[in-house]
Every structure is written in structure tokens, then in C-alpha cells.
């Protein structure tokens, strides 16, 4: 195929598929807004080979971030047989994909990224395969498996066995030496696949639009967890030459899930109960603290979510508390939420992250966005549910709006970071040719949840609460895009004249495609007012306009969240505090000595902006001790401004500690790009 026809086919690909969806689900004019049509943006150059490949697909699909031909063949079941090789920092073994034929297509194209593939067989017989020699950035190297005539003509399903191992460039895994762990006794490894890193762990159709059941057989010298229900450990093998023996740990996931939820971790792990269907897993030394942090709330969260949506589908809800280099607050891997140890602040102040990850059990894990362009359907719904859960558990509706106000601040920061007209500030950004990690920010979370909040108020909570279980039942086990969401909403309220009228009055083009801020709802400010009042007192004091005497009493009635809002309000003030006032705040409010990283990191940002150099070392030490990007990014950003050599030295000292995603973020920041990863 020549380039011109390939390009025009690509054009057809995008317009027809989307056009098809839009005409079938809703009026065409709603699809591509004339007002907010996707603005031109700087796209990564896509190689000719990629264009050819995508154009060659005669079964186009709606996810632009996979190279797989998932509309021709679709994964039904995945078995991963892997040995966890700590010495060589790799997984090796075989992956079997059972795929269903959807079209007469002889080639199965799978996503891979930095994988070593050594053989592909079907029923023990070798088949032709090719791993693209050149990567197609940022999507990896497609693995093309050519089937014999017989598979296409007479079978509706095929099982391909792929011999494979991960490589040192794997972006989904972090490997730690014993020296890098807290008790320094054993090595540790863990995965993080969202958004498109699963392809560097196993060949797969790496799109949230495909769901598969899973079997995990993972051989390791240390306990293993994975995103399935544990089915036991067996087949002990003695180690060679004094090495530890290994066991085969198995897990089964019978609820179909997308590849980005594939998860595994192994290390010196112990577990304790945190509820009737929940355990927490972590290092033996940390176990008791972790248990205390979560045991009061976990079951209450599950039961509350069940009342809002419907019964929990994944049998167990467990939390794995990872080493401090885990780059996120939490990751909703089914059966085992992965969580940062910064949640363990000894005050249960940060368990809201558990409510969030648990809520994903419905929004995201059962009902998934069809592509990362529709990520708000995962995160917006999850934030919406998380805040409903919190308000219900604490029997205080004000908490919901208070959290929404915190979220609004995060939204403002993200919009400021990208710029108000940026593609990534739309509810549905165009991610064609893009790395979804680059688009990641608070925007889908807050714009998404604000929109759902708006719908609730517009339609009325009583009616809306009937839509919630309907929506999650309709799409249970499936993936959807924003247009299907809209169609389902209209369908559900079709016989309700009042609700229909209100839905019709929504400017859907604006909601879906307008960059920048949505309209701000009237959030209740009663819990935030005290925080802002206190921040104003500090501002007046700083400007020499007041004789306010700060003391511990000022915040004695504050929740930790109120302290976060207070600290962020101070951060947002036009002039930095004086260094001596920072000192006073740190002492009087005990922020400087807090074990709660949410508090102390916000405090250090204030200290760095104030050029309070007595805190530089502590701030740098925190940036080297905690690898959660939410904290690492602002600390480096501010450190770079006041003491760049210290920032560089901190990175050099700790770069092996950071997760690959976090490491590359900091590298970009040190290279002068301060705007990376606005979350
Ligand atoms: N699924 C996300 C984490 C994620 C998103 C990882 C995109 C990779 C790519 C998770 O549910 C999440 O949102 N975590 C938040 C916590 C939450 C309370 C907002 C986090 O990590 O801070
Ligand atoms: Zn989330």
C-alpha cells in the first residue's frame, strides 16, 4: 500500500469509526463540535511503518493507544506462567492467550514493549511470527502472529502460546535489592501497568476495551500477590547451590478485566485481617501499623458502596502496602489494591485513598473506559463514588463538598500547568499518537466528578440514585465511551419528561470538548471557611498588618484535611511567608515534625518558597525517602528554584530508589521541564 492511500485509510479509520458510533448512539452534530473541535496539537511523529500497520487494519477500533487488531481477534482468557527471577531482574516463562475470532483475519497483532519473545506455538506447533524490529513510539513493538489457513477458516477460537521474558527496559516493573527494602532482608518486585505498561510485562491486547479472565502461575522464592483470587501455592522446588527454594503461587481472576489491571508483587510479605473479607499485606515489621490504619473503615466502605451501586463482585478486597517508591497513592488492582506507605500516617487521615481504590471495583474495574480518551468514566465516577462513600460513612454531607473544594484546587493547578486551551484540559482529550501518561492529571478526576455532581443536582438525587445501579448493571463486565454514557443516560430518563428536558438542555459539546474550567458548582464551604480564615490571619501577620499570635489552639479542631486546605491556601498567597514565620508555623502546628507526608510535604513547599533554608535538607531528604509522584514533583519543583545543586545531588543519590516512571519524571524536571506530570 502506498503512503497516500494508507493515510487516507487512516482518515477513514478515525472518521468512520467515530462517525459510526456517533450516528448510532446520538445525533451526529454532538460528536465533533464545530465550536470545540479537537484543536491541532503537536503530535509525535509516527513512523511510516506505523501508518502502514494501522491502515492495514481493516477492522478499526476505538482505542488509539494500542497497536493490536482487537476487533479481528479478541482475548478471552490469559494465562501467565512466569518465574520471578530476582537475580536477573526479569520474569520469564510463557503466556497463553485464548482469542476469539471476530473477523476472517489471518494475523493476530499484539502489543509488546521491550519484551524478548523466543517462540510462538499453537497446539504445540510452531507458527510464523514477527516482532517489529523498530519501536513505534510511544506504543512499543507489535508482535504479529500469522495463522495457518485452517485457523481462520474453521475455528472460532485459538490459543497461542508465547515464550517470553521481560527485559531490563521493562517500564511496568520495579525491582529492589534487599538493601533497598525496609528490613533489608529480601529482594522485592512489583508491577504498575496503568496506563499502557502491561505490554512490557506480557504480550497482550493492551487496551481497556478488551477484557479477559486470567490465570496467574507465578514461581517465586518469596510470597506473591496478583490481581486474582489466590488459589494456593504448590510444587516446591529446591534452590540450586544454596539458593532459596521456590513455590508456584497461583491466582485466578474469573471476572473479565482489562490488561492494565494485571498486577503482581513479590517480597518479604505478611498479612493481617482488616475486615471480614479483607486483609492487608506488607512487610512483617510494618504489618501492625498498616492493620490499624485500615481496619476501622474498610468493611464500612465496602458496605456503603454496595448500597449505592450493588454487591461487591470480586469476593475479597485486600490492600498491599508497597515500599515507599510506589509512584502513586493507590492503584485499583482487582482483589489487591496497591497502595503507597504514605497512607500509613498513624492517624487514619488518609484512608480516603482506600475508599477511592475500592470504588474502582465498580467504576473502572467492572465498568471500564473504552480508551484512555474516556478516562473520566473511570476516575470521574470513582471520585464521585468515593466522596459519596465518605459522606455516608461519616454521616456528614459537608465532607463531600469539602473534598470537592480540595479537588477544585487540584483542577485549577492542573489547568494552570497545561494552559487553559490545552487539549489535555478537555474532558475527552484527543490522544491519537500520544502517551496517555503524558495526559495524566487531576482534570479527568475533577472535571469528570464535577459533571456527575452536576447531573445529580440537575436531575435530583432520588432519580439519579436509580440511574447509578442501572448504569453499572448495563455495562458490567464491559467497556464504554462517553457517547454510550450519554445515550444510556438519555435512554434511562426517556419516559421522564422533566429529566429528559434537562438533559437536552445540557450543551454536550461544551461538556465533552471545551478546554479549561467547567462551571463551578455551588459547593458548601462550611468546612473550608475556617481554613481560609486562618490562612488570611497568617497573610496579615506576614504583611505586618496584624498582631495575631499563632498557637496550637488555632488548629486543634481541624481535621488533617482542613490542615491541607489551610496549607494550600497559604501556598496560594501572593507573597511567600517570611522564613521566621515558617519556623513558627512548623513548631506551633507541629507540621515540621508530622509523620503525615500529606502535611509535611505541603509545609515544605511553603518553607522552600519562603527560602527558609533551615528546611532545605529536610525537604530534600523527604524527596529521597518517598517516591510517590504527588509529593516528589512539588518538592523537586521548589528545590530546583532555591537550591538546584541540592536538587541534583538528591536525585543522583536516590535515582535507583525511584520507580522508573518517577525517575524519568524527575529527569525531565532536572533537564528544565518543570511542567511534567501535573498531578
Ligand atoms: N488509577 C489511579 C492511578 C493511576 C492513574 C495510575 C493513571 C496510572 C495511571 C488510582 O485510582 C488513583 O487515582 N490514585 C490516586 C489516589 C486518589 C485518591 C485520587 C493517587 O495515586 O494519588
Ligand atoms: Zn482512581
XYZ file of C-alpha atoms and ligand atoms in Angstrom:
702
model
C 0.000 0.000 0.000
C 1.423 3.405 -0.820
C 1.632 6.118 1.732
C -1.097 8.244 0.315
C -3.690 5.513 0.330
C -2.510 4.454 3.772
C -3.035 7.972 5.019
C -6.434 8.285 3.517
C -7.391 4.962 5.014
C -6.266 6.268 8.358
C -8.518 9.212 7.804
C -11.414 6.881 7.134
C -10.422 4.948 10.213
C -10.896 7.861 12.528
C -13.867 9.457 10.908
C -15.870 6.372 10.094
C -15.467 4.622 13.397
C -16.255 7.656 15.406
C -18.858 8.783 12.932
C -20.439 5.363 13.104
C -20.592 5.447 16.859
C -21.939 8.910 16.960
C -24.673 8.304 14.407
C -25.705 5.069 16.025
C -25.773 6.416 19.534
C -26.615 10.054 19.264
C -27.138 12.944 16.869
C -24.086 13.378 14.697
C -23.706 17.049 15.472
C -22.873 16.113 19.019
C -19.821 14.196 18.061
C -17.358 16.668 16.625
C -18.189 20.026 17.963
C -17.795 22.883 15.497
C -17.011 25.075 18.488
C -14.585 22.876 20.281
C -13.389 20.572 17.579
C -10.151 18.948 18.587
C -7.599 21.724 18.247
C -4.454 20.963 16.290
C -1.690 19.843 18.569
C 1.881 18.800 18.301
C 1.723 15.102 17.585
C 4.592 12.738 17.959
C 5.877 11.772 14.554
C 4.521 8.350 13.726
C 6.738 6.238 11.548
C 5.677 5.140 8.093
C 5.612 1.593 9.358
C 3.081 2.533 11.991
C 0.894 4.287 9.487
C 1.055 1.265 7.208
C 0.232 -1.055 10.032
C -2.695 0.883 11.363
C -4.009 1.471 7.891
C -3.660 -2.204 7.109
C -6.173 -2.907 9.803
C -9.486 -3.424 8.140
C -11.193 -3.825 11.476
C -10.667 -0.453 13.056
C -11.229 0.070 16.745
C -11.867 2.961 19.074
C -8.689 2.903 21.183
C -5.894 4.883 19.510
C -3.271 3.742 22.032
C -2.972 0.078 21.097
C -1.289 -1.442 18.057
C -3.289 -4.666 18.414
C -6.044 -5.657 15.979
C -8.514 -6.409 18.725
C -11.549 -6.076 16.518
C -10.414 -9.059 14.453
C -9.323 -11.307 17.315
C -10.281 -10.728 20.926
C -8.629 -12.164 24.041
C -10.952 -14.253 26.208
C -8.524 -15.807 28.652
C -4.904 -15.133 29.578
C -2.583 -17.496 31.422
C 0.711 -16.088 32.621
C 3.260 -18.725 33.655
C 6.177 -16.751 34.946
C 9.192 -17.379 37.072
C 10.178 -14.332 39.099
C 13.937 -14.156 38.661
C 15.215 -11.678 41.240
C 18.875 -12.238 40.331
C 18.392 -11.190 36.732
C 15.519 -8.807 37.433
C 13.200 -10.352 34.910
C 10.129 -12.504 34.540
C 10.414 -15.390 32.146
C 8.153 -18.176 31.053
C 5.167 -18.347 28.792
C 1.911 -16.557 28.206
C -1.083 -18.238 26.642
C -3.789 -16.127 25.081
C -7.092 -17.656 24.065
C -8.566 -15.433 21.403
C -11.952 -15.414 19.782
C -12.221 -14.802 16.073
C -14.348 -11.786 15.186
C -13.341 -11.475 11.541
C -11.608 -13.513 8.854
C -8.159 -12.152 9.557
C -5.039 -14.320 9.409
C -2.898 -12.082 11.516
C -3.129 -11.542 15.232
C -1.335 -8.354 16.235
C -0.429 -7.991 19.915
C 1.123 -5.167 21.877
C 4.600 -5.682 23.305
C 7.124 -3.250 24.666
C 10.724 -4.178 25.441
C 9.807 -7.877 25.600
C 12.003 -10.768 24.453
C 9.887 -13.230 22.506
C 11.539 -16.540 21.662
C 8.785 -18.779 20.286
C 5.123 -18.801 19.368
C 3.169 -22.036 19.065
C -0.421 -23.146 18.619
C -1.273 -26.588 19.982
C 2.450 -27.360 20.207
C 3.125 -26.423 16.563
C 5.349 -23.517 15.577
C 3.662 -20.678 13.754
C 5.107 -17.682 11.903
C 5.553 -14.593 13.954
C 7.377 -11.329 13.755
C 8.320 -8.840 16.426
C 8.697 -5.399 14.849
C 12.387 -4.537 14.942
C 11.757 -0.831 15.294
C 9.640 0.520 18.109
C 6.668 2.677 17.310
C 6.879 5.318 20.000
C 5.266 5.512 22.455
C 3.436 2.245 21.797
C 6.167 -0.381 21.537
C 6.801 -3.203 19.081
C 3.781 -5.023 17.675
C 4.025 -8.808 17.645
C 2.366 -10.184 14.524
C 1.364 -13.834 14.577
C 0.394 -15.347 11.242
C -2.129 -18.131 11.440
C -2.441 -21.061 9.104
C -5.422 -21.212 6.766
C -7.124 -23.798 8.999
C -7.318 -21.423 11.988
C -9.062 -18.773 10.063
C -11.432 -20.922 8.103
C -12.624 -23.485 10.597
C -12.028 -22.252 14.126
C -13.771 -19.645 16.140
C -11.120 -19.631 18.857
C -7.378 -20.110 19.000
C -4.892 -20.482 21.869
C -1.437 -19.064 21.231
C 1.485 -19.908 23.499
C 4.231 -17.325 23.598
C 7.627 -17.940 25.187
C 8.637 -14.626 26.592
C 10.725 -12.757 29.090
C 10.780 -9.195 30.295
C 13.941 -7.142 29.839
C 15.877 -4.565 31.817
C 13.930 -1.836 29.976
C 10.576 -3.060 31.256
C 8.559 0.009 32.283
C 5.974 -1.919 34.319
C 8.230 -3.389 36.984
C 10.344 -2.090 39.777
C 12.951 -4.462 41.170
C 14.551 -3.781 44.527
C 17.632 -5.307 46.082
C 17.425 -6.387 49.746
C 19.375 -3.230 50.670
C 16.596 -1.128 49.148
C 13.852 -2.660 51.311
C 12.879 -1.653 54.810
C 14.183 -4.705 56.672
C 16.985 -5.221 54.126
C 16.467 -8.976 54.175
C 14.922 -9.944 50.836
C 14.549 -8.533 47.351
C 11.199 -7.109 46.242
C 9.413 -6.556 42.958
C 6.099 -5.029 41.967
C 4.228 -4.041 38.827
C 2.301 -0.934 37.790
C 0.593 -1.379 34.424
C -1.814 1.512 34.045
C -1.979 3.064 31.536
C -0.040 1.231 28.780
C 2.728 -0.646 30.611
C 1.111 -4.112 30.642
C 2.626 -4.615 27.184
C 6.089 -4.527 28.742
C 5.074 -7.353 31.097
C 3.279 -9.674 28.699
C 2.209 -9.722 25.050
C -1.439 -8.685 25.098
C -4.147 -6.548 23.608
C -3.220 -3.639 25.795
C -6.414 -1.670 25.699
C -9.120 -1.127 28.312
C -11.575 -2.033 25.537
C -10.661 -5.747 25.815
C -11.440 -7.833 28.885
C -10.090 -11.258 29.663
C -10.233 -13.720 32.518
C -6.815 -14.611 33.942
C -4.812 -17.426 35.459
C -1.553 -16.490 37.132
C 1.091 -19.150 37.852
C 3.996 -17.314 39.377
C 7.056 -19.122 40.712
C 8.999 -17.220 43.345
C 11.245 -17.752 46.361
C 9.041 -15.229 48.219
C 5.295 -14.776 48.806
C 3.418 -13.427 45.798
C 0.228 -11.425 45.329
C -1.504 -10.840 41.998
C -4.773 -9.363 40.754
C -6.768 -12.549 41.158
C -8.080 -14.714 43.987
C -5.273 -16.803 45.485
C -5.712 -20.476 44.677
C -2.724 -21.692 46.658
C 0.980 -22.390 46.489
C 2.395 -25.726 45.332
C 5.246 -27.641 43.660
C 8.165 -26.636 45.877
C 11.451 -26.694 44.011
C 14.693 -26.733 45.987
C 17.128 -23.948 45.108
C 20.462 -24.722 43.492
C 23.768 -24.039 45.230
C 22.369 -22.698 48.474
C 19.714 -20.506 46.850
C 16.232 -20.394 48.352
C 13.695 -22.852 47.043
C 10.675 -21.622 45.110
C 6.933 -22.220 45.160
C 4.395 -21.864 42.408
C 1.804 -19.309 43.544
C -1.483 -19.405 41.650
C -4.297 -16.928 41.290
C -7.451 -16.947 39.278
C -9.448 -13.984 38.056
C -12.812 -15.120 36.822
C -14.232 -11.638 36.376
C -13.028 -10.413 32.969
C -10.652 -7.476 33.378
C -8.596 -5.221 31.107
C -4.824 -5.696 30.772
C -3.950 -2.558 32.729
C -5.255 -4.304 35.855
C -2.750 -7.146 35.528
C -0.658 -6.904 38.678
C 1.964 -8.853 40.566
C 4.212 -8.233 43.559
C 6.602 -10.457 45.473
C 8.763 -9.888 48.513
C 9.013 -10.459 52.232
C 5.263 -10.164 52.776
C 2.979 -10.900 55.689
C -0.775 -10.394 56.030
C -3.337 -9.461 58.660
C -7.096 -9.105 58.704
C -8.685 -5.669 58.229
C -12.269 -6.865 57.835
C -14.406 -9.949 57.187
C -13.406 -10.076 53.506
C -10.222 -8.031 53.634
C -6.578 -8.447 54.523
C -3.652 -6.078 54.408
C -0.298 -7.280 53.058
C 3.039 -5.643 53.715
C 6.464 -6.238 55.277
C 6.266 -8.061 58.647
C 7.680 -5.058 60.527
C 5.039 -2.706 59.126
C 2.086 -5.064 59.430
C 0.578 -3.933 62.737
C 0.605 -0.251 61.822
C -0.976 -0.975 58.445
C -3.647 -3.120 60.028
C -4.544 -0.336 62.477
C -4.705 2.277 59.724
C -7.303 0.372 57.679
C -9.251 -1.914 59.995
C -11.726 0.708 61.190
C -13.010 1.720 57.753
C -12.538 -0.933 55.075
C -15.683 -3.027 55.605
C -17.783 0.089 56.223
C -16.594 1.473 52.879
C -17.462 -1.763 51.068
C -20.951 -1.925 52.576
C -21.635 1.718 51.796
C -20.518 1.338 48.187
C -22.698 -1.768 47.891
C -25.705 0.285 48.973
C -25.002 2.969 46.382
C -24.255 0.601 43.493
C -24.692 -3.167 44.075
C -22.844 -6.069 45.755
C -19.079 -6.232 45.513
C -18.122 -8.569 42.656
C -14.504 -9.524 43.385
C -15.055 -11.649 46.563
C -12.107 -10.253 48.550
C -10.911 -6.690 48.917
C -7.286 -6.647 50.092
C -4.675 -3.914 50.280
C -0.986 -4.387 49.546
C 1.082 -1.621 51.120
C 4.148 -1.236 48.939
C 7.623 0.136 49.596
C 7.886 3.948 49.554
C 8.972 4.085 45.915
C 5.464 3.144 44.753
C 4.788 6.081 42.416
C 1.044 6.551 43.052
C -1.226 6.935 46.061
C -3.094 3.824 45.133
C -3.773 1.541 42.203
C -7.056 -0.331 41.977
C -5.692 -3.747 41.010
C -8.596 -6.199 41.496
C -8.596 -8.205 44.749
C -5.394 -6.403 45.808
C -5.371 -2.615 45.802
C -1.741 -1.491 45.652
C -1.081 1.445 47.977
C 1.680 3.819 48.961
C 3.016 3.514 52.530
C 2.430 7.278 52.895
C -1.169 6.328 53.717
C 0.143 4.895 56.973
C 0.292 8.184 58.856
C -0.791 6.760 62.216
C -3.934 8.917 62.286
C -6.221 7.250 59.703
C -6.243 10.615 57.962
C -5.502 9.261 54.500
C -7.754 6.216 54.226
C -9.833 8.141 51.703
C -7.448 6.668 49.141
C -8.791 3.225 50.106
C -12.356 4.472 49.552
C -11.215 5.661 46.126
C -9.477 2.452 45.076
C -12.347 0.374 46.421
C -14.842 2.453 44.405
C -12.878 1.484 41.299
C -14.122 -2.065 41.906
C -17.290 -0.798 40.191
C -16.110 2.206 38.171
C -13.088 1.192 36.136
C -12.731 -2.456 37.028
C -16.243 -3.759 36.276
C -17.284 -0.902 34.021
C -14.238 0.404 32.162
C -13.468 3.287 29.872
C -13.075 2.078 26.287
C -9.889 4.069 25.752
C -7.750 6.498 27.723
C -9.562 9.341 25.953
C -12.584 8.410 28.063
C -10.567 8.035 31.270
C -13.009 10.334 33.084
C -15.502 7.465 33.060
C -13.057 5.611 35.348
C -11.723 8.403 37.501
C -14.596 10.900 37.468
C -17.069 8.201 38.510
C -14.618 6.902 41.121
C -14.082 10.304 42.702
C -17.844 10.828 42.643
C -18.449 7.496 44.432
C -15.522 7.979 46.818
C -16.984 11.269 48.062
C -20.459 9.779 48.413
C -18.962 6.897 50.407
C -17.053 9.243 52.718
C -20.085 11.413 53.375
C -22.256 8.362 54.104
C -19.716 6.623 56.367
C -19.137 9.794 58.416
C -22.765 10.809 58.159
C -21.744 14.328 57.138
C -22.694 15.678 53.704
C -20.353 18.652 54.184
C -17.346 16.345 53.758
C -18.375 15.750 50.181
C -18.288 19.386 49.190
C -15.171 19.961 51.246
C -13.372 17.239 49.271
C -14.774 18.726 46.081
C -13.220 22.069 47.013
C -9.849 20.368 47.548
C -10.382 18.735 44.159
C -11.217 22.065 42.563
C -7.867 23.413 43.722
C -6.136 20.399 42.142
C -8.120 21.031 38.957
C -7.009 24.694 38.901
C -3.390 23.659 39.391
C -3.584 21.156 36.527
C -5.245 23.641 34.194
C -2.650 26.268 35.093
C 0.118 23.767 34.432
C -1.124 22.769 30.967
C -2.610 26.127 29.954
C -6.349 26.829 29.665
C -6.597 25.942 25.978
C -4.612 22.757 26.116
C -6.053 19.610 24.561
C -5.469 17.711 27.797
C -7.764 20.049 29.706
C -10.773 18.688 27.787
C -12.985 16.065 29.379
C -12.319 13.960 26.262
C -8.823 14.743 25.009
C -7.557 13.531 21.651
C -4.808 11.016 22.482
C -4.026 9.793 18.986
C -0.261 9.364 18.775
C 0.120 10.393 22.409
C 1.307 8.651 25.545
C -1.666 8.574 27.955
C 0.769 9.004 30.864
C 1.621 12.458 29.478
C -2.035 13.479 29.595
C -2.455 12.251 33.171
C -3.620 14.944 35.576
C -6.404 15.853 38.004
C -8.537 17.010 35.075
C -10.390 13.747 34.276
C -10.871 13.228 38.030
C -12.275 16.628 38.844
C -13.930 17.639 35.592
C -15.485 14.178 35.494
C -16.724 14.122 39.079
C -17.937 17.730 38.849
C -20.013 16.782 35.803
C -21.594 13.816 37.626
C -22.243 16.019 40.675
C -23.911 18.500 38.349
C -26.090 15.754 36.835
C -27.121 14.601 40.309
C -28.216 18.102 41.303
C -29.855 18.739 37.944
C -31.959 15.581 37.883
C -32.421 15.313 41.635
C -30.640 12.850 43.870
C -33.578 10.461 44.210
C -33.902 9.830 40.497
C -30.155 9.942 39.942
C -29.624 7.267 42.587
C -31.723 4.903 40.487
C -29.606 5.622 37.444
C -26.363 4.655 39.250
C -27.111 0.898 39.622
C -28.747 0.884 36.184
C -25.601 2.270 34.558
C -23.281 -0.112 36.425
C -25.518 -3.063 35.558
C -25.801 -2.130 31.894
C -22.036 -2.009 31.396
C -20.987 -4.618 33.957
C -18.080 -6.609 32.504
C -17.826 -4.251 29.530
C -16.130 -1.059 28.397
C -17.827 2.067 27.145
C -17.099 5.505 25.748
C -18.596 8.873 26.648
C -21.147 8.699 23.823
C -22.546 5.451 25.189
C -22.658 7.020 28.637
C -24.713 9.857 27.231
C -27.006 7.541 25.271
C -27.620 5.392 28.359
C -28.485 8.453 30.391
C -30.985 9.639 27.776
C -32.494 6.160 27.452
C -32.915 5.733 31.179
C -34.778 9.012 31.575
C -36.657 8.786 28.264
C -40.025 8.369 29.955
C -39.343 11.174 32.416
C -40.273 14.405 30.646
C -38.705 16.698 33.213
C -35.361 14.869 33.370
C -35.254 14.495 29.573
C -35.810 18.196 29.101
C -32.967 18.973 31.482
C -30.627 16.533 29.759
C -31.484 18.054 26.392
C -30.633 21.486 27.685
C -27.085 20.447 28.506
C -24.566 21.721 25.990
C -22.863 18.380 25.460
C -20.243 19.789 23.129
C -19.104 22.120 25.859
C -19.080 19.350 28.438
C -17.089 16.965 26.253
C -14.768 19.240 24.281
C -14.394 22.663 25.847
C -10.897 23.046 27.263
C -10.301 24.666 30.648
C -12.689 25.041 33.559
C -16.224 23.720 33.710
C -18.803 25.774 35.552
C -18.109 25.724 39.275
C -20.975 24.252 41.308
C -22.049 25.989 44.482
C -20.086 23.833 46.887
C -20.839 24.164 50.571
C -17.851 25.963 52.110
C -18.585 25.495 55.818
C -15.609 23.210 56.472
C -13.248 25.230 54.289
C -14.066 28.657 55.697
C -12.152 28.123 58.944
C -9.076 27.087 56.944
C -9.215 30.126 54.697
C -9.808 32.438 57.684
C -6.717 31.104 59.371
C -4.680 31.480 56.167
C -5.820 35.108 55.976
C -4.603 35.690 59.519
C -1.167 34.447 58.523
C -1.160 36.638 55.485
C -1.991 39.717 57.541
C 0.707 38.790 60.056
C 3.205 38.290 57.256
C 2.359 41.711 55.868
C 2.836 43.296 59.317
C -0.841 44.219 59.468
C -1.824 42.154 62.482
C -0.670 41.105 65.924
C -2.067 37.582 65.567
C -0.201 35.124 67.828
C -0.196 31.674 66.247
C -0.674 28.781 68.644
C -1.591 25.091 68.565
C -5.150 26.082 69.531
C -5.701 27.543 66.053
C -5.839 24.088 64.535
C -6.877 21.957 67.498
C -10.328 21.404 65.967
C -9.027 20.889 62.451
C -9.135 17.546 60.703
C -5.944 16.719 58.798
C -7.803 17.572 55.581
C -8.512 21.028 56.968
C -4.809 21.476 57.618
C -4.137 20.518 53.967
C -6.565 23.190 52.815
C -5.034 25.747 55.156
C -1.515 24.944 53.883
C -2.630 25.121 50.254
C -4.301 28.448 50.893
C -1.048 29.778 52.338
C 0.803 28.382 49.305
C -1.580 30.285 47.064
C -0.976 33.659 48.718
C 0.683 36.330 46.602
C 3.809 36.746 48.727
C 5.720 33.961 50.466
C 5.812 33.829 54.252
C 8.922 35.120 55.973
C 11.388 32.419 56.968
C 10.792 33.103 60.644
C 7.018 32.721 60.299
C 7.604 29.391 58.573
C 9.660 28.342 61.564
C 6.821 29.405 63.894
C 4.212 27.537 61.866
C 6.309 24.374 61.796
C 6.679 24.430 65.591
C 3.307 25.721 66.786
C 1.269 23.483 64.492
C 3.767 20.599 64.711
C 3.750 20.366 60.918
C 7.540 20.202 60.676
C 7.646 17.055 62.778
C 4.497 15.402 61.385
C 4.578 11.770 60.267
C 1.826 12.596 57.811
C 3.528 13.184 54.450
C 0.438 14.991 53.117
C 1.046 17.600 55.815
C 4.792 17.804 55.953
C 5.259 17.930 52.172
C 2.823 20.842 51.860
C 4.606 22.541 54.712
C 7.995 22.101 52.990
C 6.652 23.652 49.809
C 5.799 26.741 51.877
C 9.237 26.638 53.516
C 11.035 26.376 50.179
C 9.018 29.215 48.682
C 9.897 31.268 51.761
C 13.581 30.442 51.192
C 13.657 29.143 54.773
C 16.973 27.384 54.241
C 16.879 25.559 57.572
C 14.320 23.258 55.905
C 16.137 22.586 52.610
C 17.890 19.470 53.854
C 14.725 18.012 55.380
C 12.744 18.714 52.220
C 15.437 17.063 50.089
C 15.531 14.111 52.477
C 11.756 13.675 52.123
C 12.060 13.767 48.322
C 14.603 10.974 48.630
C 12.580 8.893 51.062
C 9.181 8.925 49.381
C 8.714 8.109 45.698
C 5.027 8.976 45.337
C 5.000 11.420 42.430
C 2.354 13.602 44.032
C 4.994 14.554 46.638
C 8.191 14.168 44.637
C 7.134 16.570 41.909
C 6.365 19.694 44.001
C 9.399 19.101 46.232
C 11.786 18.985 43.258
C 9.996 21.858 41.580
C 10.573 24.137 44.566
C 14.021 22.780 45.444
C 15.181 23.442 41.904
C 14.246 27.088 42.295
C 16.083 27.681 45.569
C 18.939 25.193 45.572
C 19.377 23.440 42.229
C 22.651 21.733 43.232
C 20.883 20.154 46.220
C 18.041 19.003 43.944
C 20.521 17.379 41.554
C 22.504 15.807 44.358
C 19.292 14.427 45.890
C 18.353 12.865 42.579
C 21.808 11.379 41.991
C 21.756 9.835 45.452
C 18.251 8.416 45.097
C 17.724 7.656 41.449
C 17.954 3.911 41.967
C 15.340 4.198 44.678
C 12.746 5.792 42.380
C 10.327 3.838 40.235
C 11.171 4.111 36.501
C 8.111 6.353 35.878
C 9.042 8.686 38.711
C 12.738 8.640 37.793
C 12.019 9.759 34.275
C 9.681 12.478 35.548
C 12.413 13.911 37.789
C 14.984 13.589 34.987
C 12.731 15.681 32.771
C 12.338 18.248 35.527
C 16.100 18.469 36.068
C 16.509 18.926 32.328
C 14.407 22.065 32.585
C 10.887 20.822 32.017
C 9.172 21.771 35.251
C 5.711 21.087 33.872
C 5.877 17.367 33.697
C 3.284 15.172 35.350
C 0.836 17.723 36.712
C -0.983 15.601 39.248
N -5.886 4.532 38.812
C -5.317 5.575 39.564
C -3.816 5.634 39.482
C -3.270 5.761 38.078
C -3.892 6.520 37.113
C -2.100 5.106 37.763
C -3.359 6.596 35.833
C -1.572 5.199 36.493
C -2.200 5.942 35.513
C -5.746 5.499 41.034
O -7.028 5.037 41.225
C -5.712 6.893 41.607
O -6.430 7.717 41.132
N -4.887 7.131 42.612
C -4.770 8.415 43.269
C -5.483 8.425 44.581
C -6.836 9.024 44.581
C -7.370 9.161 45.979
C -7.086 10.238 43.760
C -3.301 8.663 43.561
O -2.472 7.857 43.157
O -2.980 9.663 44.189
Zn -8.526 6.371 40.601
